[in-house]
Tab-separated table of C-alpha atoms in Angstrom:
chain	number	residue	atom	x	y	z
A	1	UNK	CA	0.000	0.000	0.000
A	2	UNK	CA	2.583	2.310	1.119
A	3	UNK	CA	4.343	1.714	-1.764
A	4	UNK	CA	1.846	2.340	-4.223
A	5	UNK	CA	1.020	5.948	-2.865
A	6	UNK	CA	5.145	6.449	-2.878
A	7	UNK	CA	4.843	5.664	-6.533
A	8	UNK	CA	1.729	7.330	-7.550
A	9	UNK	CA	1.862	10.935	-4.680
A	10	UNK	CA	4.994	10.622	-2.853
A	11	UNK	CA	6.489	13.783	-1.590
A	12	UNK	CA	10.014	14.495	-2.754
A	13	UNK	CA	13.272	16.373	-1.797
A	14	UNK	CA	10.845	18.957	-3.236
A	15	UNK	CA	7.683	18.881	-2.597
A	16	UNK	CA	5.456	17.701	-5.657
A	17	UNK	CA	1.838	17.992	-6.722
A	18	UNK	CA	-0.788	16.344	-4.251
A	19	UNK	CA	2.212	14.768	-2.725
A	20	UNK	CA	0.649	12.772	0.461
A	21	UNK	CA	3.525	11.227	2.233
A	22	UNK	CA	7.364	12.116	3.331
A	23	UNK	CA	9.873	13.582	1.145
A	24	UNK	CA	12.697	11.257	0.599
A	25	UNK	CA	15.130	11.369	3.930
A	26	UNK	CA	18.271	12.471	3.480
A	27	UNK	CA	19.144	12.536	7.386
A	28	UNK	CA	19.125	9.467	10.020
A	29	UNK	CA	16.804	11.823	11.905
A	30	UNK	CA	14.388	11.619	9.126
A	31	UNK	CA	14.829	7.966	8.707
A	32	UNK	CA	13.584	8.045	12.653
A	33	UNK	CA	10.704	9.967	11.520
A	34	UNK	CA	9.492	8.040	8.954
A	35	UNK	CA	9.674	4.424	10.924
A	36	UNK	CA	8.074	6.460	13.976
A	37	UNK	CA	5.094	7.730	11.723
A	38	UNK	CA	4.528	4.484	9.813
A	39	UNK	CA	4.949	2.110	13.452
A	40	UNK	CA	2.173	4.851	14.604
A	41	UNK	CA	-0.085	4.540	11.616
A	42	UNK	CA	-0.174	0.925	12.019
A	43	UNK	CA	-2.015	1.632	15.349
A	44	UNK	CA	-4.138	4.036	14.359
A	45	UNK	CA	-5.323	1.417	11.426
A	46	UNK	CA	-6.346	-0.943	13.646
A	47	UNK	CA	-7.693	1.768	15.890
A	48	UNK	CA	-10.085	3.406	13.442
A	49	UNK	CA	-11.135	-0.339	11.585
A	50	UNK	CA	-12.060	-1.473	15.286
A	51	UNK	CA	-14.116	1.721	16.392
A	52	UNK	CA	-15.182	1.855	12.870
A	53	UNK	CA	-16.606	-1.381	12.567
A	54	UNK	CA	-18.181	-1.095	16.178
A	55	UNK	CA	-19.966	1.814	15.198
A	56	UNK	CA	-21.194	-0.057	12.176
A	57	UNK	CA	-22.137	-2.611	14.084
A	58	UNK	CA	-24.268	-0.911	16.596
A	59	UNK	CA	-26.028	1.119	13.832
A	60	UNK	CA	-26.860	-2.148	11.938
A	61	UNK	CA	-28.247	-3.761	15.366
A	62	UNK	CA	-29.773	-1.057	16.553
A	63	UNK	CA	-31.668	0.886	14.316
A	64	UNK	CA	-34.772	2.392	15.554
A	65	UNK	CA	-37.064	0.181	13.049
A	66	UNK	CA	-35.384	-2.480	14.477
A	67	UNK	CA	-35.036	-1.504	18.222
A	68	UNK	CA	-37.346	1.249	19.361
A	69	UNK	CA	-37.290	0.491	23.032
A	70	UNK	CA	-33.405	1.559	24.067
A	71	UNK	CA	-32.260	0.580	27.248
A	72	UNK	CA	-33.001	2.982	29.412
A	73	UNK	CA	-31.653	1.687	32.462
A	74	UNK	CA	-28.379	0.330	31.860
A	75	UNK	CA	-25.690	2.151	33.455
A	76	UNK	CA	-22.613	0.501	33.961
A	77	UNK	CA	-20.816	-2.564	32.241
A	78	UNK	CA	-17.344	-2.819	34.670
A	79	UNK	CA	-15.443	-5.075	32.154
A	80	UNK	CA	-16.150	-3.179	28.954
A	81	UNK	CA	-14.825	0.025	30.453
A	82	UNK	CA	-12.035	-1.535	32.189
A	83	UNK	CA	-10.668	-3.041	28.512
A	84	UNK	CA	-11.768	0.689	26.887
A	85	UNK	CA	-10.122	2.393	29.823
A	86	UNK	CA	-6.787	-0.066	29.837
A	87	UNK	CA	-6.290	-0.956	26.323
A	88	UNK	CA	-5.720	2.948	24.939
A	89	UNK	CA	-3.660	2.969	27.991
A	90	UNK	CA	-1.318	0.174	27.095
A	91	UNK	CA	-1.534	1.433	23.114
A	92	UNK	CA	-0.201	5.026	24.564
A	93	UNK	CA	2.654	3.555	26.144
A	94	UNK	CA	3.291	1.607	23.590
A	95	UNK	CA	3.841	4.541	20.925
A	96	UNK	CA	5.297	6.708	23.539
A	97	UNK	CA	8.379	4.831	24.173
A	98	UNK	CA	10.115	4.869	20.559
A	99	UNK	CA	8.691	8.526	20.045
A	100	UNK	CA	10.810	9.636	22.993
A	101	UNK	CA	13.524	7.632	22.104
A	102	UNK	CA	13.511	8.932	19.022
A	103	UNK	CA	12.990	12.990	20.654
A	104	UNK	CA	15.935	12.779	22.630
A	105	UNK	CA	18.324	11.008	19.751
A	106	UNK	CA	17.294	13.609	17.978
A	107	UNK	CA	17.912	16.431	20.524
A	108	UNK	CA	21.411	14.696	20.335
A	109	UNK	CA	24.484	17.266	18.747
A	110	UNK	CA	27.392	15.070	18.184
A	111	UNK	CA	30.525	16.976	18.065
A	112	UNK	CA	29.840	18.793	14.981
A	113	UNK	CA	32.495	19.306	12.449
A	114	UNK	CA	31.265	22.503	11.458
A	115	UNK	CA	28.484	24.916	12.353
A	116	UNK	CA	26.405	27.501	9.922
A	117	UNK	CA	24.156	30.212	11.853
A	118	UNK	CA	21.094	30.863	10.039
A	119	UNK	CA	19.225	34.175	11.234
A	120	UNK	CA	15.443	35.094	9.890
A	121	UNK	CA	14.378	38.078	8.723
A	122	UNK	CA	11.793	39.624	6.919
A	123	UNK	CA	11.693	38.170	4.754
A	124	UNK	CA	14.290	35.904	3.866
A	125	UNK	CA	17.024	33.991	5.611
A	126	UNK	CA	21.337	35.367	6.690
A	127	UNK	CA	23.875	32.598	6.811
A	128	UNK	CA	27.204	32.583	8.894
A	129	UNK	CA	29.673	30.196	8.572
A	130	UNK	CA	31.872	31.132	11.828
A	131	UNK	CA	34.337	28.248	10.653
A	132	UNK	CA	35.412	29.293	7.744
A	133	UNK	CA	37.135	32.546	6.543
A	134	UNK	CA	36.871	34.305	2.972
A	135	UNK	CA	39.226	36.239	1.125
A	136	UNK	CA	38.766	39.506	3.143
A	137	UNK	CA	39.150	37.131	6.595
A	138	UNK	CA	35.994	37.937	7.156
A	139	UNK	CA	33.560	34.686	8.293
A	140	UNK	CA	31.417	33.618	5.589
A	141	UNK	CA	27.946	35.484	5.222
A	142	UNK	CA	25.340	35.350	3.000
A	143	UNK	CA	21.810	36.663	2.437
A	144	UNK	CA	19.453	33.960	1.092
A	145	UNK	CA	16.300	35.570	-0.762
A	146	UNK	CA	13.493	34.215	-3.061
A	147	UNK	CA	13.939	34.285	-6.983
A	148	UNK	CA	10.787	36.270	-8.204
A	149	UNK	CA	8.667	34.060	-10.576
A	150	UNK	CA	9.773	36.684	-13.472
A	151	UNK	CA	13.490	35.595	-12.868
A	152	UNK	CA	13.040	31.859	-12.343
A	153	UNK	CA	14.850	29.713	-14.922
A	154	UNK	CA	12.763	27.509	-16.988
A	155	UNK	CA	11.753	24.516	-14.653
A	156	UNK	CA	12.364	26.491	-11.306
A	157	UNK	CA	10.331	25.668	-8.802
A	158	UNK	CA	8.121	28.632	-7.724
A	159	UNK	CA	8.572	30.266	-4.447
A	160	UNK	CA	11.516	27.514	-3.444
A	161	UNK	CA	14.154	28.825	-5.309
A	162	UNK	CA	17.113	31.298	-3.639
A	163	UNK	CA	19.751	33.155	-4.918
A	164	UNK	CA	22.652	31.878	-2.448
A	165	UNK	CA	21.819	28.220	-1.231
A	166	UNK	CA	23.379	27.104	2.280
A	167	UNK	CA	26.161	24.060	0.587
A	168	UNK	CA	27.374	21.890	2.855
A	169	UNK	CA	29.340	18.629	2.836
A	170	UNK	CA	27.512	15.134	2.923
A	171	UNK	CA	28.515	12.525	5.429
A	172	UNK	CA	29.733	15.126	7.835
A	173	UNK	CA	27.988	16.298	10.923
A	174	UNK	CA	26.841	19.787	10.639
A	175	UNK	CA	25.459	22.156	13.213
A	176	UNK	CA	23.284	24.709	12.596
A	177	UNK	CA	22.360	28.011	15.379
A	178	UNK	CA	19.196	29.243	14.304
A	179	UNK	CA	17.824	32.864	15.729
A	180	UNK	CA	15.624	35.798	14.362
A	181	UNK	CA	16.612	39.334	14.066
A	182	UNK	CA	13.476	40.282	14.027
A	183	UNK	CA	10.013	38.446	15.055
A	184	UNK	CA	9.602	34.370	15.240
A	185	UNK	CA	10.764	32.675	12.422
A	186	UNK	CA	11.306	29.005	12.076
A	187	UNK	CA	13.879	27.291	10.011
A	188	UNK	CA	12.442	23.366	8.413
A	189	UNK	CA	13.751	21.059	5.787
A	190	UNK	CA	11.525	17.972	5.432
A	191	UNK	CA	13.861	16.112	4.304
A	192	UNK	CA	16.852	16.966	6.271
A	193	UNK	CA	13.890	16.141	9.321
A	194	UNK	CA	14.507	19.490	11.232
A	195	UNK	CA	12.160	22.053	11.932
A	196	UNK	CA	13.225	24.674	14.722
A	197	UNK	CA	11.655	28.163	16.192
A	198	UNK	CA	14.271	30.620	15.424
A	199	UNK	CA	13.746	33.140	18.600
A	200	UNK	CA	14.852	37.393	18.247
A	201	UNK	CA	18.333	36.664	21.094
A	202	UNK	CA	18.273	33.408	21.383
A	203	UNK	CA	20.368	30.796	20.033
A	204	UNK	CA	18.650	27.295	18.877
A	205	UNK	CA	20.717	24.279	17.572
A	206	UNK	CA	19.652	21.427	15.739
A	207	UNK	CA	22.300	18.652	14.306
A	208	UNK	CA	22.207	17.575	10.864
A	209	UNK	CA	24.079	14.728	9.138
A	210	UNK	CA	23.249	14.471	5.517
A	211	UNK	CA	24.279	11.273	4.007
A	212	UNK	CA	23.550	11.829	0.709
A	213	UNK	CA	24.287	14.614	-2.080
A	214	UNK	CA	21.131	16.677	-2.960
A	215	UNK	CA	19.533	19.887	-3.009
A	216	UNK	CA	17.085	20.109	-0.457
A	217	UNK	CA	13.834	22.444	-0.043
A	218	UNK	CA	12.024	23.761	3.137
A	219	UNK	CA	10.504	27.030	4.023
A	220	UNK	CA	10.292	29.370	6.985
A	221	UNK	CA	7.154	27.243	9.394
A	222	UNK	CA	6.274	29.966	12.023
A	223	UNK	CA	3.655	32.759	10.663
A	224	UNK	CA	6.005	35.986	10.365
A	225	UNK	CA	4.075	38.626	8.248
A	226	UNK	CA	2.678	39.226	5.376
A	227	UNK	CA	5.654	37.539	3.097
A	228	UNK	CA	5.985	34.519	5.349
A	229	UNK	CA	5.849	32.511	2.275
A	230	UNK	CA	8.348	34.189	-0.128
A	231	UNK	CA	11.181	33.060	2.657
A	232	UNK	CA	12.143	29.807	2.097
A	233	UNK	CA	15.604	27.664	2.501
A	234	UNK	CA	17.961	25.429	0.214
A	235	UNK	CA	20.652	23.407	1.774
A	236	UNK	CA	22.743	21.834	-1.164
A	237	UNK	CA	24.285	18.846	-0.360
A	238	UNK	CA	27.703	18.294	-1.575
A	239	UNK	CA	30.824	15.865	-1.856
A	240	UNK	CA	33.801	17.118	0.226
A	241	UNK	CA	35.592	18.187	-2.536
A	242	UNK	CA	33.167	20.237	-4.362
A	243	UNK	CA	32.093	22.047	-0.969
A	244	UNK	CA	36.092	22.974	-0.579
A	245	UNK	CA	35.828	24.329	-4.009
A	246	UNK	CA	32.499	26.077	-2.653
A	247	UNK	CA	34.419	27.571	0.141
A	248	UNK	CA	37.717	28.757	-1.954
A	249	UNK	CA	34.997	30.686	-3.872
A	250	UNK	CA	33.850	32.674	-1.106
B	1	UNK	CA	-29.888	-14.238	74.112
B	2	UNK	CA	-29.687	-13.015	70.065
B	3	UNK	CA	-32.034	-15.575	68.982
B	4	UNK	CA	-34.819	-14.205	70.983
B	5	UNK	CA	-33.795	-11.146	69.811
B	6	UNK	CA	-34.135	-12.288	65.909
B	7	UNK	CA	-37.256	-13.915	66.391
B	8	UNK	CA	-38.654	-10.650	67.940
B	9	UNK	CA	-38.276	-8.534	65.599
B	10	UNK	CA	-38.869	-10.878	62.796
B	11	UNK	CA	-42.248	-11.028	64.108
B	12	UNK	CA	-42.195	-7.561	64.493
B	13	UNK	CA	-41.694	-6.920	60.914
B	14	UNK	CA	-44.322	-9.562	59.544
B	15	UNK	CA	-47.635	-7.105	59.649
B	16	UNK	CA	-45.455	-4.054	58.186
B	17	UNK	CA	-44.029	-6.104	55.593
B	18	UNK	CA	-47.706	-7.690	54.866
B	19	UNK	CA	-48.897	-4.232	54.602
B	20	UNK	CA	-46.288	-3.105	52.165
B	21	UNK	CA	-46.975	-5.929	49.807
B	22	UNK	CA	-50.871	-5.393	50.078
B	23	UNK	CA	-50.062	-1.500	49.498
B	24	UNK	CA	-48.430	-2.305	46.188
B	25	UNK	CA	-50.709	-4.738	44.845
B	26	UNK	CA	-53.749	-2.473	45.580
B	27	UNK	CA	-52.878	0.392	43.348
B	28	UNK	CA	-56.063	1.524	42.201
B	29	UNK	CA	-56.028	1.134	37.914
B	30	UNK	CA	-55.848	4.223	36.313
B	31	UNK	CA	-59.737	4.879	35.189
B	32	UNK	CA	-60.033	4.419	31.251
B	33	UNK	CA	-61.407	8.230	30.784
B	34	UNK	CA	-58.196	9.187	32.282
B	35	UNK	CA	-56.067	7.575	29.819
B	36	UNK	CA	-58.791	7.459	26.847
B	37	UNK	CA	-57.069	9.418	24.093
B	38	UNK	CA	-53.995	10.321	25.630
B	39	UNK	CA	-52.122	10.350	22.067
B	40	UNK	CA	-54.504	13.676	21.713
B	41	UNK	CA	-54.715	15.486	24.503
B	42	UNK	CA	-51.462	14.861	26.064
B	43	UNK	CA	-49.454	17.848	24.945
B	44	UNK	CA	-52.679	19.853	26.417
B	45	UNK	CA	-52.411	18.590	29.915
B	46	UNK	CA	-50.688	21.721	32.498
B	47	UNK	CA	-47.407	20.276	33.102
B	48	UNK	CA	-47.873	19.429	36.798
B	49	UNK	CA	-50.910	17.351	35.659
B	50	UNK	CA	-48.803	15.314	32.966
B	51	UNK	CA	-46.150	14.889	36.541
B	52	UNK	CA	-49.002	13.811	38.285
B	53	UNK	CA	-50.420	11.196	35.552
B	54	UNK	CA	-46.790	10.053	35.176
B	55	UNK	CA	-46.039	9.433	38.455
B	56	UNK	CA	-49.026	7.288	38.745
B	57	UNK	CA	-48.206	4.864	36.114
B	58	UNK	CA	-45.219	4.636	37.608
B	59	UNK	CA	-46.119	3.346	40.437
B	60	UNK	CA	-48.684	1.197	38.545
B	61	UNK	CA	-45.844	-0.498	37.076
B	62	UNK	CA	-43.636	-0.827	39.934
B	63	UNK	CA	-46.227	-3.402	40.800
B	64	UNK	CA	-46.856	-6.682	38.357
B	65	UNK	CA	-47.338	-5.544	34.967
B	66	UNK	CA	-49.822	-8.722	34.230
B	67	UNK	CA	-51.934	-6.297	36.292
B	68	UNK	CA	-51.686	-3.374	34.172
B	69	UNK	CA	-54.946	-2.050	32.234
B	70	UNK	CA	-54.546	-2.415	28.226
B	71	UNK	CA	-54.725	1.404	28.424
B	72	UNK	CA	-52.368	1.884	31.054
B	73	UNK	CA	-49.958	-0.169	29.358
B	74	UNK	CA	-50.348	1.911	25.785
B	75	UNK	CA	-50.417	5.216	27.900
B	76	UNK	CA	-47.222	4.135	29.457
B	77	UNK	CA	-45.488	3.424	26.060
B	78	UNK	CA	-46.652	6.129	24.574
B	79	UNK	CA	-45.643	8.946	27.390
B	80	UNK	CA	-41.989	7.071	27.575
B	81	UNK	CA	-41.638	6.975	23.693
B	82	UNK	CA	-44.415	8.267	21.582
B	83	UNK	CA	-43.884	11.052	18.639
B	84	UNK	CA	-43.995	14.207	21.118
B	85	UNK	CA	-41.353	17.049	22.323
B	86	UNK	CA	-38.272	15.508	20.823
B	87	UNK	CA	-39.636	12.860	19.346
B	88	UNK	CA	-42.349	14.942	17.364
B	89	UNK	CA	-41.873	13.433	13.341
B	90	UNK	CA	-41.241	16.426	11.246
B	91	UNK	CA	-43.424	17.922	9.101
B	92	UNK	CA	-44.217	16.940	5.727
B	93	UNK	CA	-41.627	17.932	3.092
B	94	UNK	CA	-39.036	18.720	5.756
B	95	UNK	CA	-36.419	16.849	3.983
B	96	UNK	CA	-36.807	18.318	0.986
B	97	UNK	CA	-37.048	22.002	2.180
B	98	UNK	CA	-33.646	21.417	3.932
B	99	UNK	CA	-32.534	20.222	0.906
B	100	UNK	CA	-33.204	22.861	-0.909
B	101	UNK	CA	-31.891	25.291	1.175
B	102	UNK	CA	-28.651	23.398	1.046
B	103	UNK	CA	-28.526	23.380	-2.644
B	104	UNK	CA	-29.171	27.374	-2.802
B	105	UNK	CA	-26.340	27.660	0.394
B	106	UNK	CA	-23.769	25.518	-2.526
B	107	UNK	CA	-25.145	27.808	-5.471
B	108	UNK	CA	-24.423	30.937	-3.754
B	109	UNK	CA	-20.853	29.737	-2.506
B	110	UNK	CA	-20.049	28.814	-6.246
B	111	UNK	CA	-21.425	32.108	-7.407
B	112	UNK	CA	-19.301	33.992	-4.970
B	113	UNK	CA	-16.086	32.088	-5.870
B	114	UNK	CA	-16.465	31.996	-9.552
B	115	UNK	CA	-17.349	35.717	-9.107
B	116	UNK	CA	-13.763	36.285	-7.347
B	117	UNK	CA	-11.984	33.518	-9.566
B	118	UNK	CA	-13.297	35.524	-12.440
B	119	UNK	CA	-11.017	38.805	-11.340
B	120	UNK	CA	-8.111	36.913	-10.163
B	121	UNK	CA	-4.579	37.422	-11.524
B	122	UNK	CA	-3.461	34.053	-14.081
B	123	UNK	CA	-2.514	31.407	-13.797
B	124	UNK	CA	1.550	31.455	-12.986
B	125	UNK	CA	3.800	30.873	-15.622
B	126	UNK	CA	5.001	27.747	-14.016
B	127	UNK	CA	1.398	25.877	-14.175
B	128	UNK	CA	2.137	24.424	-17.752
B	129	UNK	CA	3.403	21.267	-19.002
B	130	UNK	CA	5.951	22.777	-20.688
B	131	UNK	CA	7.235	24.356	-17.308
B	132	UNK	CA	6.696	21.007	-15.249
B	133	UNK	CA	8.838	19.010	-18.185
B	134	UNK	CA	11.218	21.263	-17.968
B	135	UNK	CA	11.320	20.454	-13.945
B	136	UNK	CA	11.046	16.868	-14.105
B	137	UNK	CA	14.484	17.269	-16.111
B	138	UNK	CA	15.715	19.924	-13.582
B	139	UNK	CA	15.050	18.058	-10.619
B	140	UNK	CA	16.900	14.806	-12.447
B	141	UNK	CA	19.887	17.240	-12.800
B	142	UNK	CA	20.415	17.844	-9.056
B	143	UNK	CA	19.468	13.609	-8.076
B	144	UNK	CA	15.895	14.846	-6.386
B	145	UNK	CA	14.488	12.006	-4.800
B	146	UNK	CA	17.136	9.274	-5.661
B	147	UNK	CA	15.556	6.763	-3.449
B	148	UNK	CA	11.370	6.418	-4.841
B	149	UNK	CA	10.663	9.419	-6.395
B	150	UNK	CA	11.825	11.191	-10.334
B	151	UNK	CA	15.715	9.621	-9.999
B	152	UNK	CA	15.108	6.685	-8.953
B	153	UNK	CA	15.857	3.421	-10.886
B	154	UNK	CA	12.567	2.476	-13.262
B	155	UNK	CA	10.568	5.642	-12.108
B	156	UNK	CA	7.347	5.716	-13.639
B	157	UNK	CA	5.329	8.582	-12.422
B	158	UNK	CA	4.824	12.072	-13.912
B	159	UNK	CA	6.573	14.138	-11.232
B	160	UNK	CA	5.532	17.286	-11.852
B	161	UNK	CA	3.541	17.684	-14.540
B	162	UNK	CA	-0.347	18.198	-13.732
B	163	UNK	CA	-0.830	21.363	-15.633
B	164	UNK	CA	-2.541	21.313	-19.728
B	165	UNK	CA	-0.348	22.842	-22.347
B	166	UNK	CA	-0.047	26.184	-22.685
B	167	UNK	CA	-0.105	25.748	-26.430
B	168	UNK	CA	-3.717	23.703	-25.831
């Protein structure tokens, strides 16, 4: 099943017409996501087949033509609301322990390699790259803002396009500090799996380890005025040698 | 000591207990012009009076209901669960009135959005096949989606194209 709607309306690395599911993961965090959601589906399957078929059932057998008398003096039934009461109970626990396994994991910044600040505005997006110098021995820093529609090469994709995309290096662990110069922003890339508030002085991190070259979409995911939507985010995924390349260009 | 006791007061409860069962089987019948067209004047009766009739056949059938009067017995049902206060059927041509009404509430909602569709800017420039071809082969330059989606081995799906031609 899940395969077919992956074929026919799967999201992508950008997101694609009535696109229903996950974009492809490009992080282990997103990996995590994915199992998590599907291991949780598979509950709320059987959940909503049982109540559904109940409620079918009690329609069927007790439809006023059939049954006009209810019964109006029933008021308790101990072992049917022990097993409703328990059950969900034991279900909840049941989902709760890999979802905070998976929280904390993910809360997890292993001695990153390298860091990038990303800072909102409005409305677009400032990179730092406090690890790296350019010619002028200044740290790396960018503004990242939307291509208009009227200057999108042909087969852009509308309102996800930049003019200076965030590259980093695959396989290497990455840190990014997200914060707002401004009002509440929030920096998400499906794919990567992330999706944090950046806060006017204060400093977020998430950790990121990209494992596979790509070019990555996401958008800014915290209402932030009236161009909220012309603000989003490309991370470029690269091999080592073509982000050193990147970085001599700088 | 305690026996004596018991066997006091269990004679000491016969006659009251006696009594009680005597009280409950004695419950005078409702009389039939009481009950005689209760289907039609029911709604009619003062509130306290419907209390009062209720409570009677209440306590006519917290005795045996082998007892109970035919017309106590179809006053009973009826009170508990005839077509009155909630239960009153609707009127005739209810369902189709609401109908109706529903249809003209969907009419006006597509008037008013084909009303603002009709002064709305284009469609953008990107929402033609053309556009979405030339993304499909964009989005195989840069490996989108290597793992199910538009680069991945035997692909099959139309990525993005869901727009007509723009020569069309």
């Amino acid at each position: 099943m899940f395969f077919l709607i992956n074929k026919l309306v799967m999201n992508f690395d950008a997101p694609s017409p009535w696109g229903i599911y996950f974009q492809d993961s490009a992080t282990p965090q997103m990996e995590g996501l994915n199992e998590l959601h599907d291991n949780i589906m598979y509950y709320l399957v059987v959940i909503l087949f049982a109540v559904g078929w109940i409620l079918l059932s009690i329609v069927i057998n007790y439809i006023s033509t059939k049954s006009p008398i209810s019964h109006k003096y029933l008021n308790h039934g101990t072992l049917i609301e022990l097993i409703w009461t328990i059950t969900p109970a034991v279900i909840l626990i049941l989902i709760a322990f890999p979802s905070f396994k998976l929280l904390y994991l993910m809360d997890e910044v292993s001695d990153p390699s390298m860091s990038v600040l990303a800072e909102g505005h409005q409305w677009y997006w400032s990179y730092q790259y406090p690890d790296f110098l350019d010619s002028n021995d200044q740290f790396i820093e960018f503004d990242s803002y939307i291509v208009p529609e009227s200057d999108l090469d042909e087969g852009g994709l509308r309102m996800l396009e930049v003019d200076n995309r965030v590259v980093l290096p695959e396989l290497t662990h990455v840190r990014f500090i997200i914060t707002a110069g401004d009002v509440i922003h929030s920096f998400a890339a499906p794919a990567l799996g992330i999706k944090c508030d950046a806060y006017p002085g204060r400093l977020n991190q998430v950790s990121v380890f990209i494992n596979r070259e790509g070019v990555f979409y996401g958008q800014c995911s915290e209402i932030c005025g009236i161009l909220h939507s012309s603000m989003p985010i490309v991370i470029e995924s690269v091999s080592l040698e073509k982000f050193l390349i990147w970085l001599k260009e700088q | 000591m305690s026996s004596a006791v018991r066997n006091a007061l269990v004679r000491a409860s016969r006659p009251a207990t006696a009594a009680l069962g005597r009280r409950a089987a004695t419950t005078h019948a409702i009389s039939n012009p009481t009950l005689a067209n209760i289907e039609k004047r029911w709604e009619a009766i003062p509130p306290a009076e419907q209390a009062e009739l209720w409570m009677s056949l209440r306590d006519r059938m917290k005795g045996n209901w082998a007892e109970l009067t035919i017309a106590e017995k179809k006053a009973a049902y009826w009170i508990a669960f005839g077509p009155w206060g909630p239960r009153t059927e609707p009127p005739q041509g209810e369902g189709k009135k609401v109908f109706l009404y529903t249809v003209i509430g969907l009419g006006v909602s597509a008037a008013v959005f084909g009303a603002m569709r009709a002064f709305a800017k284009p469609a953008p420039a990107t929402m033609t096949k053309e556009w979405q071809e030339a993304t499909n082969e964009y989005l195989k330059a840069q490996n989108s989606d290597p793992l199910t989606g538009i680069s991945s081995e035997g692909y099959k799906g139309k990525g993005h194209i869901q727009s007509p031609s723009s020569k069309a």
